Amino acid sequence: MTDHQPGPTSPKAQLIAGEVRRRIVEREWQQGERIPDEADLAVTFGAARATVNKALQLLADEGLLDRRRRAGTRVAVNPVRKAVFTIPIIREQVESAGMEYSHRVIAQRRSPVPEAIATRIGLPAGRILIHLRAVHYGNDRAFQFEDRWINPDSAPGLDTVDFRHQNANEWLVRNAPYLRADIAFSAENADRRDARLLRVPKGQALLILHRSTWNDAGPITTVRIACHPGYVMSTAG
Amino acid sequence: MTDHQPGPTSPKAQLIAGEVRRRIVEREWQQGERIPDEADLAVTFGAARATVNKALQLLADEGLLDRRRRAGTRVAVNPVRKAVFTIPIIREQVESAGMEYSHRVIAQRRSPVPEAIATRIGLPAGRILIHLRAVHYGNDRAFQFEDRWINPDSAPGLDTVDFRHQNANEWLVRNAPYLRADIAFSAENADRRDARLLRVPKGQALLILHRSTWNDAGPITTVRIACHPGYVMSTAG
DNA sequence: TATTGCATTATGTCTAAACTTAATTATTCT
DNA sequence: AGAATAATTAAGTTTAGACATAATGCAATA
């Protein structure tokens, strides 16, 4: 088509998704109800079916629609609530807050991995990994304390890296991209070591982030990050 | 085309995404490096450009690629780490663990909203909202304590609902779909009330989840959920 | 009656071609 | 040289058409 309407300012698929979302929110299409099929909607909205498909996929990903072949598309009864968190790179986070970033390595040594950690990443207990402990600072205020185990087989040259001069996370991000990652949040009372390194009272509630990464050759690293009190992890809008 | 190859078992776009991912992970394409453009890749992979586009969009969403019009596609230097969490419906979570779900309303009254909460959801302080406090149990063990404020204007009939017989979250999910949601995790030491209701010692570290939702007419609800100790929120596979 | 097989249907995916838009590069003008 | 302008390029989006696939329901069969 060479001639067509003035042209919307945002992509058509987005507009369609927005309109469908509105109809759901305003109860024009009720929970569990079947909505018109893609071909019909394509006609109603004056778009190609592929465009409608894209819009509906979007809403299905959001958890607002349930779609099944042959059965059609219906409004989700229990909209799944998904939240996307962007795991910040500590340095960027500190610097974007206008503070100066620094970090200090508390310990770096080769050591047999404890059972609890070995099972978490699927390695036999007792394997020799690099054990690294470091604190990240913003303007000399402790921000995070990380306790990390690194698989020396996961990247060439890992054995000889001195993480005192080189942030472990950044080195790994650049030198050992991962295929799969697991992330978990929990809360713990600061133990003696957390308390000392983060300079908070023992027992202080801390947000704990556990992250493990793998590539096709096996586990790369697993880390427990203890965040300073008051740290909030929120859906970046 | 009526004749073509036996056909891959998984979608072509996925295969292409996988192959590109592999090339990045194996350093064939280095960080920051420009990769061939869509047209070239379409030829290499024997696919249409739209298919390659879909694959690359996928990887860009994952944070592995940076794409800009005209400038081309390059391997991300700092792969953004995104994590998708599925916020569980408490009842389902309890029941899927083989426990019996129940909940108890501690208080339900109309009350002027405190400043801190009003600003969080963008309402003038002092507005009269429904204030609800409830505990969720699994097999009589306290699971979560929720402290919720509900905007009575956000759904018809909200004024007359008795949440003793009707889980607030589920009622809202069904009767007041939201357009936008904010979710945040943090850690807090249990205060006296948390401790009493969750039956844990005062000071116990708790994972706290703050969630607020809005539709086009304004805020619907905001809630602070205190999870029992040991609760872990992880990227659900 | 229970089972198998087939037609139907709605979504899933792909293709080829076109047009749109943002950003870069080259060119022209001052 | 520097600024304004035009050309070019690569991604972004849409379209129309086709075929693939998974459910569903119906019909024929054992």
Coordinates of C-alpha atoms (C1' of nucleotides) in Angstrom, one line a residue:
Chain A
M1 CA 0.0 0.0 0.0
T2 CA 1.4 3.3 -0.9
D3 CA -1.5 5.4 0.5
H4 CA -2.5 5.1 4.1
Q5 CA -3.5 6.9 7.2
P6 CA -1.4 9.8 8.7
G7 CA 0.5 7.2 10.7
P8 CA 0.4 6.6 14.4
T9 CA 3.3 8.0 16.4
S10 CA 3.9 4.6 18.1
P11 CA 4.0 1.2 16.6
K12 CA 0.7 -0.3 15.6
A13 CA 1.2 -3.5 17.5
Q14 CA 1.6 -1.4 20.7
L15 CA -1.5 0.5 19.9
I16 CA -3.4 -2.7 19.5
A17 CA -2.0 -4.2 22.7
G18 CA -3.0 -1.0 24.5
E19 CA -6.5 -1.1 23.2
V20 CA -6.9 -4.8 24.1
R21 CA -5.5 -4.1 27.5
R22 CA -8.0 -1.3 28.0
R23 CA -10.9 -3.6 27.0
I24 CA -9.7 -6.1 29.6
V25 CA -9.2 -3.5 32.4
E26 CA -12.6 -1.9 31.7
R27 CA -14.3 -5.2 31.8
E28 CA -15.5 -5.1 28.2
W29 CA -13.9 -8.5 28.0
Q30 CA -14.3 -10.4 31.2
Q31 CA -12.0 -12.8 33.0
G32 CA -12.0 -16.2 31.4
E33 CA -13.9 -15.0 28.4
R34 CA -12.9 -15.8 24.9
I35 CA -11.9 -12.9 22.8
P36 CA -12.3 -12.6 19.0
D37 CA -9.7 -14.5 17.0
E38 CA -6.7 -13.0 15.4
A39 CA -8.3 -12.8 12.0
D40 CA -11.3 -10.9 13.3
L41 CA -9.2 -8.5 15.3
A42 CA -7.1 -7.9 12.3
V43 CA -10.2 -6.7 10.5
T44 CA -11.5 -4.7 13.4
F45 CA -8.2 -2.9 13.9
G46 CA -7.4 -2.6 10.2
A47 CA -4.1 -4.5 10.5
A48 CA -2.5 -7.6 9.3
R49 CA -2.9 -10.8 11.3
A50 CA 0.8 -10.9 12.0
T51 CA 0.6 -7.5 13.7
V52 CA -2.4 -8.6 15.9
N53 CA -0.4 -11.7 16.7
K54 CA 2.5 -9.7 17.9
A55 CA 0.2 -7.5 20.1
L56 CA -1.5 -10.5 21.6
Q57 CA 1.8 -12.3 22.3
L58 CA 2.9 -9.3 24.2
L59 CA -0.1 -9.4 26.4
A60 CA 0.2 -13.2 26.8
D61 CA 3.8 -12.6 28.0
E62 CA 2.5 -10.1 30.4
G63 CA 0.3 -12.8 31.8
L64 CA -2.9 -11.0 30.8
L65 CA -4.0 -13.4 28.2
D66 CA -4.1 -17.2 27.9
R67 CA -3.6 -18.5 24.4
R68 CA -3.9 -22.0 23.1
R69 CA -3.9 -23.3 19.6
R70 CA -7.3 -24.2 18.3
A71 CA -8.9 -23.2 21.7
G72 CA -8.4 -19.5 21.0
T73 CA -7.4 -16.6 23.2
R74 CA -9.0 -15.8 26.5
V75 CA -8.6 -13.3 29.3
A76 CA -6.5 -14.8 32.1
V77 CA -8.4 -15.7 35.2
N78 CA -5.4 -15.3 37.5
P79 CA -3.2 -12.8 35.8
V80 CA 0.3 -13.9 36.6
R81 CA 2.2 -11.1 38.2
K82 CA 5.6 -10.9 36.7
A83 CA 8.3 -8.5 37.7
V84 CA 11.4 -7.7 35.8
F85 CA 14.3 -6.6 37.8
T86 CA 17.5 -5.2 36.3
I87 CA 20.3 -6.4 38.4
P88 CA 22.5 -3.3 38.7
I89 CA 26.2 -3.3 38.2
I90 CA 27.5 -2.1 41.5
R91 CA 30.0 0.3 40.1
E92 CA 27.4 2.0 37.9
Q93 CA 24.9 2.2 40.7
V94 CA 27.3 3.8 43.0
E95 CA 28.6 6.2 40.3
S96 CA 25.1 7.1 39.1
A97 CA 24.4 8.2 42.7
G98 CA 27.2 10.6 42.4
M99 CA 29.6 8.7 44.7
E100 CA 33.0 7.5 44.1
Y101 CA 33.3 3.7 43.7
S102 CA 36.0 1.6 45.2
H103 CA 36.4 -1.9 46.3
R104 CA 38.6 -3.9 48.6
V105 CA 39.4 -7.6 48.4
I106 CA 39.3 -9.2 51.8
A107 CA 40.6 -12.6 50.7
Q108 CA 41.4 -14.4 47.5
R109 CA 42.5 -18.0 47.7
R110 CA 42.0 -21.4 46.2
S111 CA 40.0 -23.6 48.4
P112 CA 37.8 -26.7 48.4
V113 CA 34.1 -25.8 47.9
P114 CA 31.8 -26.5 50.8
E115 CA 29.0 -29.0 50.2
A116 CA 26.1 -26.5 50.4
I117 CA 27.6 -24.4 47.7
A118 CA 28.7 -27.3 45.6
T119 CA 25.2 -28.7 45.4
R120 CA 23.8 -25.3 44.5
I121 CA 25.9 -25.1 41.4
G122 CA 26.1 -28.8 40.6
L123 CA 29.7 -29.6 41.3
P124 CA 31.1 -32.4 43.5
A125 CA 31.9 -31.2 47.0
G126 CA 35.5 -30.6 47.6
R127 CA 36.4 -29.3 44.2
I128 CA 39.1 -26.6 44.3
L129 CA 37.6 -23.2 43.4
I130 CA 38.7 -19.7 43.8
H131 CA 37.2 -18.2 46.9
L132 CA 36.9 -14.4 46.9
R133 CA 35.6 -12.0 49.4
A134 CA 35.3 -8.3 48.7
V135 CA 33.5 -5.2 49.9
H136 CA 32.2 -2.5 47.5
Y137 CA 32.2 1.1 48.7
G138 CA 30.6 4.3 47.6
N139 CA 32.4 7.3 49.0
D140 CA 33.9 5.1 51.7
R141 CA 30.5 3.9 52.9
A142 CA 30.3 0.1 52.6
F143 CA 27.7 -0.8 50.0
Q144 CA 27.8 -4.5 49.5
F145 CA 29.8 -7.4 50.8
E146 CA 30.3 -10.2 48.3
D147 CA 31.4 -13.8 49.0
R148 CA 32.1 -15.5 45.7
W149 CA 33.2 -18.9 44.4
I150 CA 34.7 -19.0 40.9
N151 CA 35.2 -22.1 38.8
P152 CA 38.8 -21.7 37.4
D153 CA 37.9 -23.9 34.4
S154 CA 35.3 -21.5 33.2
A155 CA 37.6 -19.0 31.5
P156 CA 41.3 -19.1 30.4
G157 CA 43.6 -17.0 32.5
L158 CA 41.3 -17.0 35.5
D159 CA 44.0 -18.5 37.7
T160 CA 46.3 -15.6 37.3
V161 CA 43.9 -12.7 37.7
D162 CA 44.4 -10.6 40.7
F163 CA 41.0 -9.3 41.7
R164 CA 42.5 -6.6 43.9
H165 CA 43.0 -4.5 40.8
Q166 CA 40.1 -5.9 38.8
N167 CA 36.5 -6.1 40.0
A168 CA 35.6 -9.8 39.8
N169 CA 32.1 -9.2 38.5
E170 CA 33.2 -7.0 35.7
W171 CA 36.0 -9.3 34.8
L172 CA 33.7 -12.2 34.6
V173 CA 31.1 -10.3 32.7
R174 CA 33.7 -9.5 30.1
N175 CA 35.5 -12.8 30.0
A176 CA 33.0 -15.5 30.8
P177 CA 29.6 -14.7 29.4
Y178 CA 27.0 -17.0 30.8
L179 CA 24.2 -18.9 29.2
R180 CA 22.0 -19.4 32.3
A181 CA 21.7 -17.5 35.5
D182 CA 19.8 -18.1 38.8
I183 CA 19.0 -15.2 41.1
A184 CA 17.4 -15.3 44.5
F185 CA 16.5 -12.7 47.1
S186 CA 16.2 -13.4 50.8
A187 CA 16.7 -11.7 54.1
E188 CA 19.3 -12.5 56.8
N189 CA 20.4 -11.1 60.1
A190 CA 23.9 -9.8 59.7
D191 CA 26.4 -12.3 61.2
R192 CA 29.5 -11.1 62.8
R193 CA 31.5 -10.9 59.5
D194 CA 28.7 -9.1 57.6
A195 CA 28.4 -6.7 60.5
R196 CA 32.1 -6.0 60.6
L197 CA 32.5 -5.5 56.9
L198 CA 29.4 -3.5 56.3
R199 CA 29.9 -1.6 59.5
V200 CA 26.4 -2.3 60.8
P201 CA 25.2 -3.8 64.1
K202 CA 25.1 -7.5 64.4
G203 CA 21.6 -8.8 63.7
Q204 CA 20.8 -6.0 61.3
A205 CA 18.4 -7.2 58.6
L206 CA 20.2 -7.4 55.3
L207 CA 18.9 -8.0 51.8
I208 CA 20.8 -11.0 50.5
L209 CA 21.2 -11.7 46.8
H210 CA 22.4 -15.1 45.6
R211 CA 23.4 -15.4 42.0
S212 CA 24.9 -18.3 40.1
T213 CA 25.8 -18.5 36.5
W214 CA 26.6 -21.3 34.0
N215 CA 27.7 -21.7 30.5
D216 CA 27.7 -24.8 28.4
A217 CA 30.8 -26.1 30.1
G218 CA 29.4 -26.0 33.6
P219 CA 29.2 -23.5 36.4
I220 CA 31.1 -20.2 36.2
T221 CA 30.5 -18.6 39.6
T222 CA 28.2 -18.3 42.5
V223 CA 28.0 -15.4 44.8
R224 CA 26.2 -14.2 47.9
I225 CA 25.9 -10.5 48.1
A226 CA 24.9 -8.8 51.3
C227 CA 23.5 -5.3 50.7
H228 CA 23.8 -2.5 53.1
P229 CA 20.7 -1.7 55.2
G230 CA 18.1 0.3 53.4
Y231 CA 18.9 -1.2 50.1
V232 CA 15.8 -1.6 48.0
M233 CA 15.6 -3.7 44.8
S234 CA 12.7 -2.5 42.7
T235 CA 11.3 -2.9 39.2
A236 CA 13.1 -0.4 37.1
G237 CA 10.4 1.4 35.2
Chain B
M1 CA 7.5 -22.8 -0.9
T2 CA 5.9 -26.1 -0.9
D3 CA 9.0 -28.2 -0.7
H4 CA 11.6 -27.7 2.0
Q5 CA 13.9 -29.4 4.4
P6 CA 12.6 -31.9 7.0
G7 CA 12.1 -29.0 9.4
P8 CA 13.9 -28.3 12.6
T9 CA 12.2 -29.4 15.8
S10 CA 12.3 -25.9 17.3
P11 CA 11.5 -22.6 15.7
K12 CA 14.0 -21.2 13.4
A13 CA 14.2 -17.9 15.2
Q14 CA 15.2 -19.8 18.4
L15 CA 17.8 -21.7 16.5
I16 CA 19.3 -18.6 15.1
A17 CA 19.2 -16.9 18.5
G18 CA 20.9 -19.9 20.0
E19 CA 23.6 -19.8 17.4
V20 CA 24.3 -16.1 17.8
R21 CA 24.3 -16.6 21.6
R22 CA 26.9 -19.4 21.1
R23 CA 29.1 -17.2 19.0
I24 CA 29.0 -14.5 21.6
V25 CA 29.7 -16.9 24.5
E26 CA 32.5 -18.5 22.6
R27 CA 34.1 -15.2 21.8
E28 CA 33.8 -15.6 18.1
W29 CA 32.1 -12.2 18.3
Q30 CA 33.7 -10.1 20.9
Q31 CA 32.3 -7.5 23.3
G32 CA 31.6 -4.3 21.6
E33 CA 32.2 -5.7 18.2
R34 CA 29.8 -5.1 15.4
I35 CA 28.1 -8.2 14.1
P36 CA 26.9 -8.7 10.5
D37 CA 23.7 -6.9 9.6
E38 CA 20.3 -8.6 9.4
A39 CA 20.4 -9.0 5.7
D40 CA 23.8 -10.8 5.8
L41 CA 22.7 -13.0 8.6
A42 CA 19.5 -13.9 6.8
V43 CA 21.7 -15.2 3.9
T44 CA 24.1 -17.0 6.2
F45 CA 21.3 -18.7 8.1
G46 CA 19.1 -19.2 5.1
A47 CA 16.2 -17.4 6.6
A48 CA 14.1 -14.3 5.9
R49 CA 15.3 -11.0 7.4
A50 CA 12.2 -10.9 9.6
T51 CA 13.2 -14.1 11.2
V52 CA 16.7 -12.9 11.9
N53 CA 15.2 -9.7 13.3
K54 CA 13.0 -11.7 15.7
A55 CA 16.0 -13.7 16.9
L56 CA 18.2 -10.6 17.4
Q57 CA 15.4 -8.7 19.2
L58 CA 15.2 -11.7 21.6
L59 CA 18.9 -11.4 22.4
A60 CA 18.6 -7.6 22.7
D61 CA 15.8 -8.1 25.2
E62 CA 18.1 -10.4 27.1
G63 CA 20.6 -7.7 27.2
L64 CA 23.2 -9.5 25.2
L65 CA 23.1 -7.2 22.1
D66 CA 22.9 -3.5 21.6
R67 CA 21.0 -2.5 18.6
R68 CA 20.6 1.0 17.1
R69 CA 19.2 2.0 13.8
R70 CA 21.7 2.7 11.2
A71 CA 24.6 2.0 13.6
G72 CA 24.1 -1.7 13.5
T73 CA 24.0 -4.4 16.1
R74 CA 26.9 -4.9 18.5
V75 CA 27.7 -7.3 21.3
A76 CA 26.8 -5.6 24.6
V77 CA 29.8 -4.5 26.6
N78 CA 28.1 -4.7 29.9
P79 CA 25.4 -7.3 29.4
V80 CA 22.5 -6.1 31.5
R81 CA 21.4 -8.7 33.9
K82 CA 17.7 -9.0 33.9
A83 CA 15.8 -11.3 36.2
V84 CA 12.1 -12.1 35.8
F85 CA 10.3 -13.0 39.0
T86 CA 6.9 -14.5 39.0
I87 CA 5.1 -13.1 42.0
P88 CA 3.3 -16.0 43.4
I89 CA -0.3 -16.0 44.5
I90 CA 0.0 -16.9 48.2
R91 CA -2.8 -19.4 48.2
E92 CA -1.3 -21.3 45.2
Q93 CA 2.1 -21.3 46.7
V94 CA 0.9 -22.7 50.0
E95 CA -1.3 -25.3 48.3
S96 CA 1.4 -26.4 45.9
A97 CA 3.6 -27.1 48.9
G98 CA 0.9 -29.5 50.0
M99 CA -0.3 -27.4 52.9
E100 CA -3.7 -26.1 53.7
Y101 CA -4.2 -22.4 53.1
S102 CA -6.1 -20.1 55.4
H103 CA -6.0 -16.5 56.3
R104 CA -7.1 -14.3 59.1
V105 CA -8.0 -10.6 59.0
I106 CA -6.5 -8.7 61.9
A107 CA -8.2 -5.4 61.1
Q108 CA -10.3 -3.8 58.4
R109 CA -11.3 -0.2 58.7
R110 CA -11.5 3.0 56.9
S111 CA -8.8 5.4 57.8
P112 CA -6.9 8.4 56.6
V113 CA -3.8 7.4 54.7
P114 CA -0.4 8.3 56.3
E115 CA 1.8 10.7 54.4
A116 CA 4.5 8.1 53.6
I117 CA 2.1 5.8 51.9
A118 CA 0.1 8.6 50.2
T119 CA 3.2 9.9 48.5
R120 CA 4.2 6.4 47.4
I121 CA 1.0 6.0 45.4
G122 CA 0.5 9.6 44.5
L123 CA -2.6 10.5 46.6
P124 CA -3.0 13.5 48.9
A125 CA -2.2 12.6 52.5
G126 CA -5.2 12.1 54.7
R127 CA -7.5 10.6 52.0
I128 CA -9.8 7.9 53.5
L129 CA -8.7 4.5 52.3
I130 CA -9.5 1.0 53.4
H131 CA -6.8 -0.2 55.7
L132 CA -6.5 -4.0 55.9
R133 CA -4.2 -6.2 57.9
A134 CA -4.2 -9.9 57.4
V135 CA -2.0 -13.0 58.0
H136 CA -1.8 -15.9 55.6
Y137 CA -1.2 -19.3 57.0
G138 CA -0.1 -22.7 55.6
N139 CA -1.1 -25.5 57.9
D140 CA -1.4 -23.0 60.7
R141 CA 2.1 -21.8 60.3
A142 CA 2.2 -18.1 59.6
F143 CA 3.4 -17.5 56.1
Q144 CA 3.0 -13.8 55.3
F145 CA 1.7 -10.7 57.1
E146 CA 0.2 -8.2 54.8
D147 CA -0.5 -4.6 55.6
R148 CA -2.6 -3.1 52.8
W149 CA -4.3 0.1 51.8
I150 CA -7.0 0.0 49.2
N151 CA -8.5 2.9 47.3
P152 CA -12.3 2.5 47.6
D153 CA -12.8 4.4 44.3
S154 CA -10.9 1.8 42.3
A155 CA -13.7 -0.7 41.9
P156 CA -17.4 -0.6 42.4
G157 CA -18.6 -2.5 45.5
L158 CA -15.3 -2.3 47.2
D159 CA -16.8 -0.6 50.2
T160 CA -19.0 -3.4 51.1
V161 CA -16.6 -6.3 50.6
D162 CA -15.8 -8.2 53.8
F163 CA -12.3 -9.5 53.4
R164 CA -12.7 -12.0 56.2
H165 CA -14.4 -14.3 53.8
Q166 CA -12.6 -13.1 50.7
N167 CA -8.9 -12.9 50.2
A168 CA -8.1 -9.3 49.3
N169 CA -5.5 -10.0 46.8
E170 CA -7.7 -12.4 44.9
W171 CA -10.7 -10.1 45.1
L172 CA -8.6 -7.3 43.6
V173 CA -7.1 -9.5 41.0
R174 CA -10.5 -10.4 39.8
N175 CA -12.3 -7.1 40.2
A176 CA -9.7 -4.4 39.7
P177 CA -7.2 -5.3 37.0
Y178 CA -4.2 -3.0 37.0
L179 CA -2.4 -1.3 34.2
R180 CA 0.9 -0.6 36.1
A181 CA 2.5 -2.2 39.0
D182 CA 5.5 -1.4 41.2
I183 CA 7.3 -4.0 43.1
A184 CA 10.2 -3.7 45.5
F185 CA 12.1 -6.0 47.8
S186 CA 13.9 -5.0 50.9
A187 CA 14.9 -6.5 54.3
E188 CA 13.7 -5.3 57.7
N189 CA 14.1 -6.4 61.2
A190 CA 10.7 -7.7 62.5
D191 CA 9.1 -5.0 64.6
R192 CA 6.9 -6.0 67.5
R193 CA 3.8 -6.4 65.4
D194 CA 5.6 -8.5 62.7
A195 CA 7.0 -10.6 65.4
R196 CA 3.7 -11.3 67.1
L197 CA 1.8 -12.0 63.9
L198 CA 4.4 -14.2 62.3
R199 CA 5.4 -15.8 65.6
V200 CA 9.1 -15.0 65.2
P201 CA 11.5 -13.3 67.6
K202 CA 11.6 -9.5 67.4
G203 CA 14.5 -8.4 65.3
Q204 CA 14.3 -11.4 63.0
A205 CA 15.3 -10.5 59.4
L206 CA 12.3 -10.5 57.1
L207 CA 12.0 -10.3 53.4
I208 CA 9.7 -7.4 52.7
L209 CA 7.8 -7.0 49.5
H210 CA 6.1 -3.7 48.6
R211 CA 3.7 -3.7 45.8
S212 CA 1.5 -0.9 44.5
T213 CA -0.9 -1.0 41.5
W214 CA -2.6 1.6 39.4
N215 CA -5.2 1.7 36.7
D216 CA -6.0 4.6 34.5
A217 CA -8.2 6.1 37.2
G218 CA -5.4 6.2 39.8
P219 CA -4.0 4.0 42.5
I220 CA -5.8 0.8 43.4
T221 CA -3.8 -0.6 46.3
T222 CA -0.5 -0.6 48.0
V223 CA 0.7 -3.4 50.3
R224 CA 3.6 -4.3 52.5
I225 CA 4.1 -8.0 52.7
A226 CA 6.3 -9.4 55.4
C227 CA 7.4 -13.0 54.6
H228 CA 8.2 -15.6 57.1
P229 CA 11.9 -16.2 57.8
G230 CA 13.6 -18.4 55.3
Y231 CA 11.4 -17.2 52.5
V232 CA 13.4 -17.0 49.2
M233 CA 12.2 -15.3 46.1
S234 CA 13.9 -16.7 43.1
T235 CA 13.8 -16.6 39.3
A236 CA 11.2 -19.3 38.6
G237 CA 12.3 -21.4 35.7
Chain C
dT1 C1' -18.9 -48.5 24.4
dA2 C1' -14.4 -47.4 23.8
dT3 C1' -11.1 -46.3 20.5
dT4 C1' -9.1 -44.7 16.5
dG5 C1' -8.8 -41.6 12.7
dC6 C1' -10.0 -37.4 10.3
dA7 C1' -11.5 -32.8 9.4
dT8 C1' -11.6 -28.4 11.4
dT9 C1' -9.9 -24.4 13.5
dA10 C1' -7.1 -20.9 15.8
dT11 C1' -2.6 -20.0 17.0
dG12 C1' 2.5 -20.4 15.7
dT13 C1' 5.8 -19.5 12.5
dC14 C1' 8.0 -18.2 8.3
dT15 C1' 8.7 -15.6 3.9
dA16 C1' 9.4 -11.8 0.6
dA17 C1' 8.7 -7.3 -0.2
dA18 C1' 7.8 -2.8 1.0
dC19 C1' 8.0 1.4 3.7
dT20 C1' 9.5 4.2 8.0
dT21 C1' 12.8 6.1 10.9
dA22 C1' 17.1 7.3 13.2
dA23 C1' 21.7 8.0 12.8
dT24 C1' 25.8 8.4 10.2
dT25 C1' 28.4 10.1 6.4
dA26 C1' 29.1 13.0 2.6
dT27 C1' 28.3 17.3 0.4
dT28 C1' 27.3 21.9 -0.1
dC29 C1' 27.0 26.4 1.4
dT30 C1' 28.5 30.4 4.2
Chain D
dA1 C1' 36.6 25.7 9.2
dG2 C1' 32.0 25.2 10.6
dA3 C1' 27.2 24.8 9.9
dA4 C1' 23.4 23.3 7.3
dT5 C1' 21.6 19.9 4.2
dA6 C1' 21.2 15.8 1.5
dA7 C1' 22.2 10.9 0.7
dT8 C1' 22.8 6.5 2.6
dT9 C1' 22.4 2.8 5.6
dA10 C1' 20.6 -0.6 8.9
dA11 C1' 17.3 -1.5 12.0
dG12 C1' 12.1 -1.1 13.0
dT13 C1' 7.7 -2.2 11.5
dT14 C1' 4.0 -3.7 8.7
dT15 C1' 1.7 -6.5 5.1
dA16 C1' -0.2 -10.5 2.6
dG17 C1' 0.2 -15.0 2.0
dA18 C1' 1.5 -19.6 3.1
dC19 C1' 2.4 -23.7 5.7
dA20 C1' 2.9 -26.0 10.5
dT21 C1' 1.0 -27.6 14.6
dA22 C1' -1.9 -28.6 18.5
dA23 C1' -6.5 -29.1 20.2
dT24 C1' -11.1 -30.2 19.6
dG25 C1' -15.0 -32.5 18.2
dC26 C1' -17.2 -35.7 15.1
dA27 C1' -17.5 -39.9 12.7
dA28 C1' -16.4 -44.4 11.6
dT29 C1' -14.8 -48.6 13.4
dA30 C1' -13.7 -52.6 16.4

